[in-house]
Amino acid sequence: MTASRRFPREIAALESVFEFTAEFLPDSAVSPALRRSVDFVLEEYFTNIVKYGAGTGAIGIDIDLAAGRVQVALTEPDANRFDVTRVPPVDITLPIEQRQPGGLGLHLARRLVDTLEYDYAPAERRSRITFTIGTPPATAAKTEQVRDAGH
Amino acid sequence: MLAIDLGAEGQVVISGRLDASQAATAQGFMDKLDGQVVLDCKGLDYLSSAGLGVLLKTQKRLMAAGGQMRLVGVSRHVRDIFTYSGFDQIFEIESAP
């Protein structure tokens, strides 16, 4: 089950983005916690494009829901290459005097996703960020074991 | 939507969603606070990095003047965001029961 929409490249469009996720990912389909995570990651990448993107074209958002996992793709036209999978980690142990909010959003988004991919088509100058959150039931138990061992 | 106001006992009550589109509104309110601030987060459903930026800027300003902000009634979602960002070491946090 997939839904696609385009949103103007402005912070004020976030309200419409969240209406889109609420409509397509209702409580009957996903847990509120899962949709909150989707909203969070979407907001971080969407606002990053709005703030730092080079173009003016609308941002495309595709959401696919299948077997307990949500896959989201953000497509940015007129884009310069910016690989979000290669953003350096933020030092979250710094004292408050040295802490800055900049960069924190991408760091947190990375923490919340299960998979993250970046694709750039130079001929079209099209950038695409694809992430998934949630795990299909068949592999959920195995993934949880790995997480427990890793954290 | 975001709502932020002073409660009956002097605490700051925040509810709804503190995202990038609401950060300026929240910052405008926070900029008027001073001293020891208690932020009641029981009704705060959602917090993004833009909201963290508001809280960080406010905490820095308050601490520079000898005050600080303490958060109470913090939900699991907000608590997780604080933990992942290291902000649980910057703010005193009391989780919701």
PDB file of C-alpha atoms in Angstrom:
ATOM      1  CA  MET A   1       0.000   0.000   0.000  1.00  0.00           C
ATOM      2  CA  THR A   2       1.652   3.196  -1.169  1.00  0.00           C
ATOM      3  CA  ALA A   3       0.745   6.875  -1.133  1.00  0.00           C
ATOM      4  CA  SER A   4       2.571   9.785  -2.750  1.00  0.00           C
ATOM      5  CA  ARG A   5       2.286  13.546  -2.377  1.00  0.00           C
ATOM      6  CA  ARG A   6       4.295  16.652  -3.093  1.00  0.00           C
ATOM      7  CA  PHE A   7       4.822  19.493  -0.666  1.00  0.00           C
ATOM      8  CA  PRO A   8       6.079  23.054  -1.089  1.00  0.00           C
ATOM      9  CA  ARG A   9       9.605  23.666   0.055  1.00  0.00           C
ATOM     10  CA  GLU A  10       8.747  25.592   3.231  1.00  0.00           C
ATOM     11  CA  ILE A  11       8.697  24.888   6.969  1.00  0.00           C
ATOM     12  CA  ALA A  12       5.005  25.783   7.129  1.00  0.00           C
ATOM     13  CA  ALA A  13       4.296  22.727   4.950  1.00  0.00           C
ATOM     14  CA  LEU A  14       5.176  20.454   7.883  1.00  0.00           C
ATOM     15  CA  GLU A  15       1.602  20.607   9.126  1.00  0.00           C
ATOM     16  CA  SER A  16       0.426  19.168   5.804  1.00  0.00           C
ATOM     17  CA  VAL A  17       3.158  16.537   5.928  1.00  0.00           C
ATOM     18  CA  PHE A  18       1.945  15.396   9.348  1.00  0.00           C
ATOM     19  CA  GLU A  19      -1.656  15.366   8.125  1.00  0.00           C
ATOM     20  CA  PHE A  20      -0.479  13.093   5.318  1.00  0.00           C
ATOM     21  CA  THR A  21       1.182  10.626   7.694  1.00  0.00           C
ATOM     22  CA  ALA A  22      -1.821  10.691  10.050  1.00  0.00           C
ATOM     23  CA  GLU A  23      -4.138   9.957   7.149  1.00  0.00           C
ATOM     24  CA  PHE A  24      -2.054   7.189   5.613  1.00  0.00           C
ATOM     25  CA  LEU A  25      -0.715   5.706   8.865  1.00  0.00           C
ATOM     26  CA  PRO A  26      -3.747   5.750  11.196  1.00  0.00           C
ATOM     27  CA  ASP A  27      -3.699   4.183  14.664  1.00  0.00           C
ATOM     28  CA  SER A  28      -5.502   1.180  13.222  1.00  0.00           C
ATOM     29  CA  ALA A  29      -2.540   0.500  10.912  1.00  0.00           C
ATOM     30  CA  VAL A  30       0.539   1.397  12.972  1.00  0.00           C
ATOM     31  CA  SER A  31       1.294   2.175  16.599  1.00  0.00           C
ATOM     32  CA  PRO A  32       1.357   5.842  17.643  1.00  0.00           C
ATOM     33  CA  ALA A  33       5.009   5.368  18.582  1.00  0.00           C
ATOM     34  CA  LEU A  34       5.887   4.165  15.085  1.00  0.00           C
ATOM     35  CA  ARG A  35       4.087   7.082  13.433  1.00  0.00           C
ATOM     36  CA  ARG A  36       5.818   9.510  15.802  1.00  0.00           C
ATOM     37  CA  SER A  37       9.164   8.094  14.725  1.00  0.00           C
ATOM     38  CA  VAL A  38       8.174   8.403  11.054  1.00  0.00           C
ATOM     39  CA  ASP A  39       7.090  12.016  11.652  1.00  0.00           C
ATOM     40  CA  PHE A  40      10.332  12.766  13.449  1.00  0.00           C
ATOM     41  CA  VAL A  41      12.625  11.415  10.743  1.00  0.00           C
ATOM     42  CA  LEU A  42      10.499  12.950   7.978  1.00  0.00           C
ATOM     43  CA  GLU A  43      10.627  16.341   9.690  1.00  0.00           C
ATOM     44  CA  GLU A  44      14.396  16.236  10.107  1.00  0.00           C
ATOM     45  CA  TYR A  45      15.091  15.407   6.449  1.00  0.00           C
ATOM     46  CA  PHE A  46      12.322  17.669   5.136  1.00  0.00           C
ATOM     47  CA  THR A  47      13.530  20.711   7.114  1.00  0.00           C
ATOM     48  CA  ASN A  48      17.117  19.959   6.132  1.00  0.00           C
ATOM     49  CA  ILE A  49      16.115  20.169   2.466  1.00  0.00           C
ATOM     50  CA  VAL A  50      14.109  23.363   3.072  1.00  0.00           C
ATOM     51  CA  LYS A  51      16.987  25.042   4.930  1.00  0.00           C
ATOM     52  CA  TYR A  52      19.938  23.936   2.841  1.00  0.00           C
ATOM     53  CA  GLY A  53      18.602  22.676  -0.483  1.00  0.00           C
ATOM     54  CA  ALA A  54      19.584  24.573  -3.596  1.00  0.00           C
ATOM     55  CA  GLY A  55      16.374  24.300  -5.599  1.00  0.00           C
ATOM     56  CA  THR A  56      12.830  25.568  -5.416  1.00  0.00           C
ATOM     57  CA  GLY A  57      10.799  22.607  -6.677  1.00  0.00           C
ATOM     58  CA  ALA A  58       8.294  20.730  -4.525  1.00  0.00           C
ATOM     59  CA  ILE A  59       9.505  17.868  -2.338  1.00  0.00           C
ATOM     60  CA  GLY A  60       7.979  14.470  -3.088  1.00  0.00           C
ATOM     61  CA  ILE A  61       7.114  12.088  -0.268  1.00  0.00           C
ATOM     62  CA  ASP A  62       6.219   8.440  -0.913  1.00  0.00           C
ATOM     63  CA  ILE A  63       5.079   6.226   1.946  1.00  0.00           C
ATOM     64  CA  ASP A  64       4.808   2.470   1.697  1.00  0.00           C
ATOM     65  CA  LEU A  65       3.237   0.414   4.460  1.00  0.00           C
ATOM     66  CA  ALA A  66       3.704  -3.338   4.519  1.00  0.00           C
ATOM     67  CA  ALA A  67       3.760  -5.945   7.279  1.00  0.00           C
ATOM     68  CA  GLY A  68       4.485  -3.662  10.190  1.00  0.00           C
ATOM     69  CA  ARG A  69       7.191  -1.624   8.563  1.00  0.00           C
ATOM     70  CA  VAL A  70       6.986   1.801   6.991  1.00  0.00           C
ATOM     71  CA  GLN A  71       9.220   2.864   4.124  1.00  0.00           C
ATOM     72  CA  VAL A  72       9.448   6.534   3.244  1.00  0.00           C
ATOM     73  CA  ALA A  73      11.206   8.211   0.315  1.00  0.00           C
ATOM     74  CA  LEU A  74      11.843  11.950   0.044  1.00  0.00           C
ATOM     75  CA  THR A  75      12.629  13.150  -3.450  1.00  0.00           C
ATOM     76  CA  GLU A  76      14.269  16.531  -3.937  1.00  0.00           C
ATOM     77  CA  PRO A  77      14.476  18.051  -7.436  1.00  0.00           C
ATOM     78  CA  ASP A  78      17.176  20.580  -8.447  1.00  0.00           C
ATOM     79  CA  ALA A  79      19.407  19.149  -5.733  1.00  0.00           C
ATOM     80  CA  ASN A  80      23.092  19.184  -5.007  1.00  0.00           C
ATOM     81  CA  ARG A  81      24.534  15.905  -3.747  1.00  0.00           C
ATOM     82  CA  PHE A  82      24.350  15.578   0.034  1.00  0.00           C
ATOM     83  CA  ASP A  83      24.647  12.009   1.241  1.00  0.00           C
ATOM     84  CA  VAL A  84      22.829  11.844   4.563  1.00  0.00           C
ATOM     85  CA  THR A  85      24.266   8.389   5.247  1.00  0.00           C
ATOM     86  CA  ARG A  86      27.735   9.932   5.499  1.00  0.00           C
ATOM     87  CA  VAL A  87      26.986  12.673   7.998  1.00  0.00           C
ATOM     88  CA  PRO A  88      29.526  12.464  10.847  1.00  0.00           C
ATOM     89  CA  PRO A  89      28.158  11.592  14.276  1.00  0.00           C
ATOM     90  CA  VAL A  90      27.490  14.294  16.849  1.00  0.00           C
ATOM     91  CA  ASP A  91      29.387  14.219  20.147  1.00  0.00           C
ATOM     92  CA  ILE A  92      26.487  14.032  22.593  1.00  0.00           C
ATOM     93  CA  THR A  93      28.786  13.976  25.614  1.00  0.00           C
ATOM     94  CA  LEU A  94      29.897  17.596  25.352  1.00  0.00           C
ATOM     95  CA  PRO A  95      28.995  19.915  28.247  1.00  0.00           C
ATOM     96  CA  ILE A  96      26.175  22.383  27.730  1.00  0.00           C
ATOM     97  CA  GLU A  97      28.547  25.272  27.024  1.00  0.00           C
ATOM     98  CA  GLN A  98      29.823  23.462  23.942  1.00  0.00           C
ATOM     99  CA  ARG A  99      26.544  21.977  22.729  1.00  0.00           C
ATOM    100  CA  GLN A 100      24.937  23.318  19.556  1.00  0.00           C
ATOM    101  CA  PRO A 101      21.601  22.163  18.120  1.00  0.00           C
ATOM    102  CA  GLY A 102      22.970  22.159  14.565  1.00  0.00           C
ATOM    103  CA  GLY A 103      23.410  18.669  13.118  1.00  0.00           C
ATOM    104  CA  LEU A 104      21.489  17.062  15.938  1.00  0.00           C
ATOM    105  CA  GLY A 105      18.435  16.365  13.779  1.00  0.00           C
ATOM    106  CA  LEU A 106      20.282  14.184  11.278  1.00  0.00           C
ATOM    107  CA  HIS A 107      22.045  12.392  14.137  1.00  0.00           C
ATOM    108  CA  LEU A 108      18.732  11.620  15.833  1.00  0.00           C
ATOM    109  CA  ALA A 109      17.074  10.583  12.580  1.00  0.00           C
ATOM    110  CA  ARG A 110      19.851   8.071  12.030  1.00  0.00           C
ATOM    111  CA  ARG A 111      19.208   6.623  15.477  1.00  0.00           C
ATOM    112  CA  LEU A 112      15.506   6.095  14.776  1.00  0.00           C
ATOM    113  CA  VAL A 113      15.611   4.397  11.376  1.00  0.00           C
ATOM    114  CA  ASP A 114      16.180   0.721  10.676  1.00  0.00           C
ATOM    115  CA  THR A 115      17.555   1.316   7.187  1.00  0.00           C
ATOM    116  CA  LEU A 116      18.734   4.466   5.418  1.00  0.00           C
ATOM    117  CA  GLU A 117      19.722   4.856   1.772  1.00  0.00           C
ATOM    118  CA  TYR A 118      20.744   7.803  -0.358  1.00  0.00           C
ATOM    119  CA  ASP A 119      20.622   8.026  -4.122  1.00  0.00           C
ATOM    120  CA  TYR A 120      21.663  10.907  -6.364  1.00  0.00           C
ATOM    121  CA  ALA A 121      20.962  11.121 -10.095  1.00  0.00           C
ATOM    122  CA  PRO A 122      23.401  13.768 -11.407  1.00  0.00           C
ATOM    123  CA  ALA A 123      21.863  14.029 -14.885  1.00  0.00           C
ATOM    124  CA  GLU A 124      18.503  14.950 -13.382  1.00  0.00           C
ATOM    125  CA  ARG A 125      19.982  16.593 -10.274  1.00  0.00           C
ATOM    126  CA  ARG A 126      17.545  14.489  -8.281  1.00  0.00           C
ATOM    127  CA  SER A 127      18.246  13.463  -4.718  1.00  0.00           C
ATOM    128  CA  ARG A 128      16.374  10.695  -2.916  1.00  0.00           C
ATOM    129  CA  ILE A 129      16.489   9.686   0.752  1.00  0.00           C
ATOM    130  CA  THR A 130      14.809   6.385   1.603  1.00  0.00           C
ATOM    131  CA  PHE A 131      14.352   5.099   5.135  1.00  0.00           C
ATOM    132  CA  THR A 132      12.452   2.306   6.834  1.00  0.00           C
ATOM    133  CA  ILE A 133      11.187   2.067  10.385  1.00  0.00           C
ATOM    134  CA  GLY A 134       9.701  -1.048  11.883  1.00  0.00           C
ATOM    135  CA  THR A 135      10.463  -4.646  11.178  1.00  0.00           C
ATOM    136  CA  PRO A 136       8.418  -7.289   9.363  1.00  0.00           C
ATOM    137  CA  PRO A 137       7.150  -9.898  11.880  1.00  0.00           C
ATOM    138  CA  ALA A 138       9.227 -12.700  10.365  1.00  0.00           C
ATOM    139  CA  THR A 139      12.508 -10.998  11.196  1.00  0.00           C
ATOM    140  CA  ALA A 140      11.497  -8.910  14.222  1.00  0.00           C
ATOM    141  CA  ALA A 141      12.708 -11.361  16.875  1.00  0.00           C
ATOM    142  CA  LYS A 142      16.110 -11.749  15.228  1.00  0.00           C
ATOM    143  CA  THR A 143      16.558  -8.010  14.850  1.00  0.00           C
ATOM    144  CA  GLU A 144      15.651  -7.389  18.490  1.00  0.00           C
ATOM    145  CA  GLN A 145      18.303  -9.921  19.532  1.00  0.00           C
ATOM    146  CA  VAL A 146      20.918  -8.080  17.500  1.00  0.00           C
ATOM    147  CA  ARG A 147      19.838  -4.736  18.965  1.00  0.00           C
ATOM    148  CA  ASP A 148      19.997  -6.076  22.500  1.00  0.00           C
ATOM    149  CA  ALA A 149      23.479  -7.407  21.879  1.00  0.00           C
ATOM    150  CA  GLY A 150      24.614  -4.149  20.294  1.00  0.00           C
ATOM    151  CA  HIS A 151      23.273  -1.746  22.925  1.00  0.00           C
TER     152      HIS A 151
ATOM    153  CA  MET B   1      -0.543  22.459  17.258  1.00  0.00           C
ATOM    154  CA  LEU B   2       1.429  23.767  20.202  1.00  0.00           C
ATOM    155  CA  ALA B   3       0.116  25.403  23.364  1.00  0.00           C
ATOM    156  CA  ILE B   4       2.388  26.990  25.939  1.00  0.00           C
ATOM    157  CA  ASP B   5       1.380  29.044  28.955  1.00  0.00           C
ATOM    158  CA  LEU B   6       1.973  29.587  32.662  1.00  0.00           C
ATOM    159  CA  GLY B   7       0.198  27.123  34.977  1.00  0.00           C
ATOM    160  CA  ALA B   8      -1.561  27.860  38.269  1.00  0.00           C
ATOM    161  CA  GLU B   9       1.539  27.029  40.323  1.00  0.00           C
ATOM    162  CA  GLY B  10       3.950  29.067  38.236  1.00  0.00           C
ATOM    163  CA  GLN B  11       5.177  26.200  36.102  1.00  0.00           C
ATOM    164  CA  VAL B  12       5.292  26.454  32.336  1.00  0.00           C
ATOM    165  CA  VAL B  13       2.766  24.082  30.764  1.00  0.00           C
ATOM    166  CA  ILE B  14       3.516  22.937  27.240  1.00  0.00           C
ATOM    167  CA  SER B  15       1.316  20.646  25.169  1.00  0.00           C
ATOM    168  CA  GLY B  16       0.891  19.439  21.609  1.00  0.00           C
ATOM    169  CA  ARG B  17       3.721  19.224  19.115  1.00  0.00           C
ATOM    170  CA  LEU B  18       6.948  21.201  19.350  1.00  0.00           C
ATOM    171  CA  ASP B  19       8.275  20.918  15.798  1.00  0.00           C
ATOM    172  CA  ALA B  20      10.135  23.224  13.422  1.00  0.00           C
ATOM    173  CA  SER B  21       6.974  25.100  12.471  1.00  0.00           C
ATOM    174  CA  GLN B  22       6.233  25.901  16.132  1.00  0.00           C
ATOM    175  CA  ALA B  23       9.764  26.546  17.370  1.00  0.00           C
ATOM    176  CA  ALA B  24       9.644  30.335  16.937  1.00  0.00           C
ATOM    177  CA  THR B  25       6.432  30.546  18.969  1.00  0.00           C
ATOM    178  CA  ALA B  26       7.929  28.464  21.755  1.00  0.00           C
ATOM    179  CA  GLN B  27      11.179  30.429  21.706  1.00  0.00           C
ATOM    180  CA  GLY B  28       9.282  33.710  21.979  1.00  0.00           C
ATOM    181  CA  PHE B  29       7.605  32.463  25.150  1.00  0.00           C
ATOM    182  CA  MET B  30      10.761  30.934  26.632  1.00  0.00           C
ATOM    183  CA  ASP B  31      12.739  34.123  26.095  1.00  0.00           C
ATOM    184  CA  LYS B  32      10.561  35.831  28.737  1.00  0.00           C
ATOM    185  CA  LEU B  33      11.346  33.282  31.466  1.00  0.00           C
ATOM    186  CA  ASP B  34      13.976  33.638  34.158  1.00  0.00           C
ATOM    187  CA  GLY B  35      15.149  31.976  37.377  1.00  0.00           C
ATOM    188  CA  GLN B  36      14.165  28.403  38.257  1.00  0.00           C
ATOM    189  CA  VAL B  37      11.744  27.134  35.625  1.00  0.00           C
ATOM    190  CA  VAL B  38       9.645  23.979  35.798  1.00  0.00           C
ATOM    191  CA  LEU B  39       8.430  22.820  32.377  1.00  0.00           C
ATOM    192  CA  ASP B  40       5.371  20.590  32.647  1.00  0.00           C
ATOM    193  CA  CYS B  41       5.586  18.237  29.645  1.00  0.00           C
ATOM    194  CA  LYS B  42       2.656  15.938  30.445  1.00  0.00           C
ATOM    195  CA  GLY B  43       0.798  17.115  27.357  1.00  0.00           C
ATOM    196  CA  LEU B  44       3.814  17.308  25.052  1.00  0.00           C
ATOM    197  CA  ASP B  45       3.136  14.648  22.426  1.00  0.00           C
ATOM    198  CA  TYR B  46       6.019  15.266  20.054  1.00  0.00           C
ATOM    199  CA  LEU B  47       9.426  16.930  20.139  1.00  0.00           C
ATOM    200  CA  SER B  48      11.851  17.301  17.227  1.00  0.00           C
ATOM    201  CA  SER B  49      15.387  18.663  17.067  1.00  0.00           C
ATOM    202  CA  ALA B  50      13.958  22.139  16.471  1.00  0.00           C
ATOM    203  CA  GLY B  51      12.273  21.854  19.862  1.00  0.00           C
ATOM    204  CA  LEU B  52      15.502  20.625  21.424  1.00  0.00           C
ATOM    205  CA  GLY B  53      17.172  23.742  20.048  1.00  0.00           C
ATOM    206  CA  VAL B  54      14.606  25.932  21.807  1.00  0.00           C
ATOM    207  CA  LEU B  55      15.155  24.135  25.104  1.00  0.00           C
ATOM    208  CA  LEU B  56      18.950  24.218  24.771  1.00  0.00           C
ATOM    209  CA  LYS B  57      19.040  27.941  24.011  1.00  0.00           C
ATOM    210  CA  THR B  58      16.743  28.629  26.972  1.00  0.00           C
ATOM    211  CA  GLN B  59      18.724  26.435  29.359  1.00  0.00           C
ATOM    212  CA  LYS B  60      21.986  28.128  28.369  1.00  0.00           C
ATOM    213  CA  ARG B  61      20.497  31.577  28.980  1.00  0.00           C
ATOM    214  CA  LEU B  62      18.940  30.598  32.317  1.00  0.00           C
ATOM    215  CA  MET B  63      22.103  28.932  33.608  1.00  0.00           C
ATOM    216  CA  ALA B  64      24.240  31.904  32.642  1.00  0.00           C
ATOM    217  CA  ALA B  65      22.047  33.959  34.980  1.00  0.00           C
ATOM    218  CA  GLY B  66      22.099  31.398  37.814  1.00  0.00           C
ATOM    219  CA  GLY B  67      18.809  29.686  37.011  1.00  0.00           C
ATOM    220  CA  GLN B  68      17.855  26.504  35.232  1.00  0.00           C
ATOM    221  CA  MET B  69      14.981  24.610  33.645  1.00  0.00           C
ATOM    222  CA  ARG B  70      13.677  21.313  34.993  1.00  0.00           C
ATOM    223  CA  LEU B  71      11.304  19.080  33.010  1.00  0.00           C
ATOM    224  CA  VAL B  72       8.514  17.090  34.639  1.00  0.00           C
ATOM    225  CA  GLY B  73       5.900  14.689  33.268  1.00  0.00           C
ATOM    226  CA  VAL B  74       8.146  13.642  30.406  1.00  0.00           C
ATOM    227  CA  SER B  75       6.725  10.975  28.075  1.00  0.00           C
ATOM    228  CA  ARG B  76       8.610   7.973  26.737  1.00  0.00           C
ATOM    229  CA  HIS B  77       8.998   9.599  23.304  1.00  0.00           C
ATOM    230  CA  VAL B  78      10.429  12.831  24.689  1.00  0.00           C
ATOM    231  CA  ARG B  79      12.633  10.911  27.118  1.00  0.00           C
ATOM    232  CA  ASP B  80      14.060   8.823  24.250  1.00  0.00           C
ATOM    233  CA  ILE B  81      14.855  11.937  22.227  1.00  0.00           C
ATOM    234  CA  PHE B  82      16.619  13.435  25.245  1.00  0.00           C
ATOM    235  CA  THR B  83      18.616  10.262  25.771  1.00  0.00           C
ATOM    236  CA  TYR B  84      19.639   9.899  22.108  1.00  0.00           C
ATOM    237  CA  SER B  85      20.766  13.535  22.020  1.00  0.00           C
ATOM    238  CA  GLY B  86      22.585  13.484  25.363  1.00  0.00           C
ATOM    239  CA  PHE B  87      20.238  16.151  26.676  1.00  0.00           C
ATOM    240  CA  ASP B  88      19.422  13.905  29.627  1.00  0.00           C
ATOM    241  CA  GLN B  89      22.838  15.023  30.945  1.00  0.00           C
ATOM    242  CA  ILE B  90      21.983  18.698  30.475  1.00  0.00           C
ATOM    243  CA  PHE B  91      18.475  18.805  31.940  1.00  0.00           C
ATOM    244  CA  GLU B  92      17.003  17.441  35.144  1.00  0.00           C
ATOM    245  CA  ILE B  93      14.141  15.240  33.929  1.00  0.00           C
ATOM    246  CA  GLU B  94      11.276  13.644  35.782  1.00  0.00           C
ATOM    247  CA  SER B  95       9.379  11.082  33.718  1.00  0.00           C
ATOM    248  CA  ALA B  96       5.605  10.808  33.641  1.00  0.00           C
ATOM    249  CA  PRO B  97       4.252   8.042  35.931  1.00  0.00           C
TER     250      PRO B  97
END
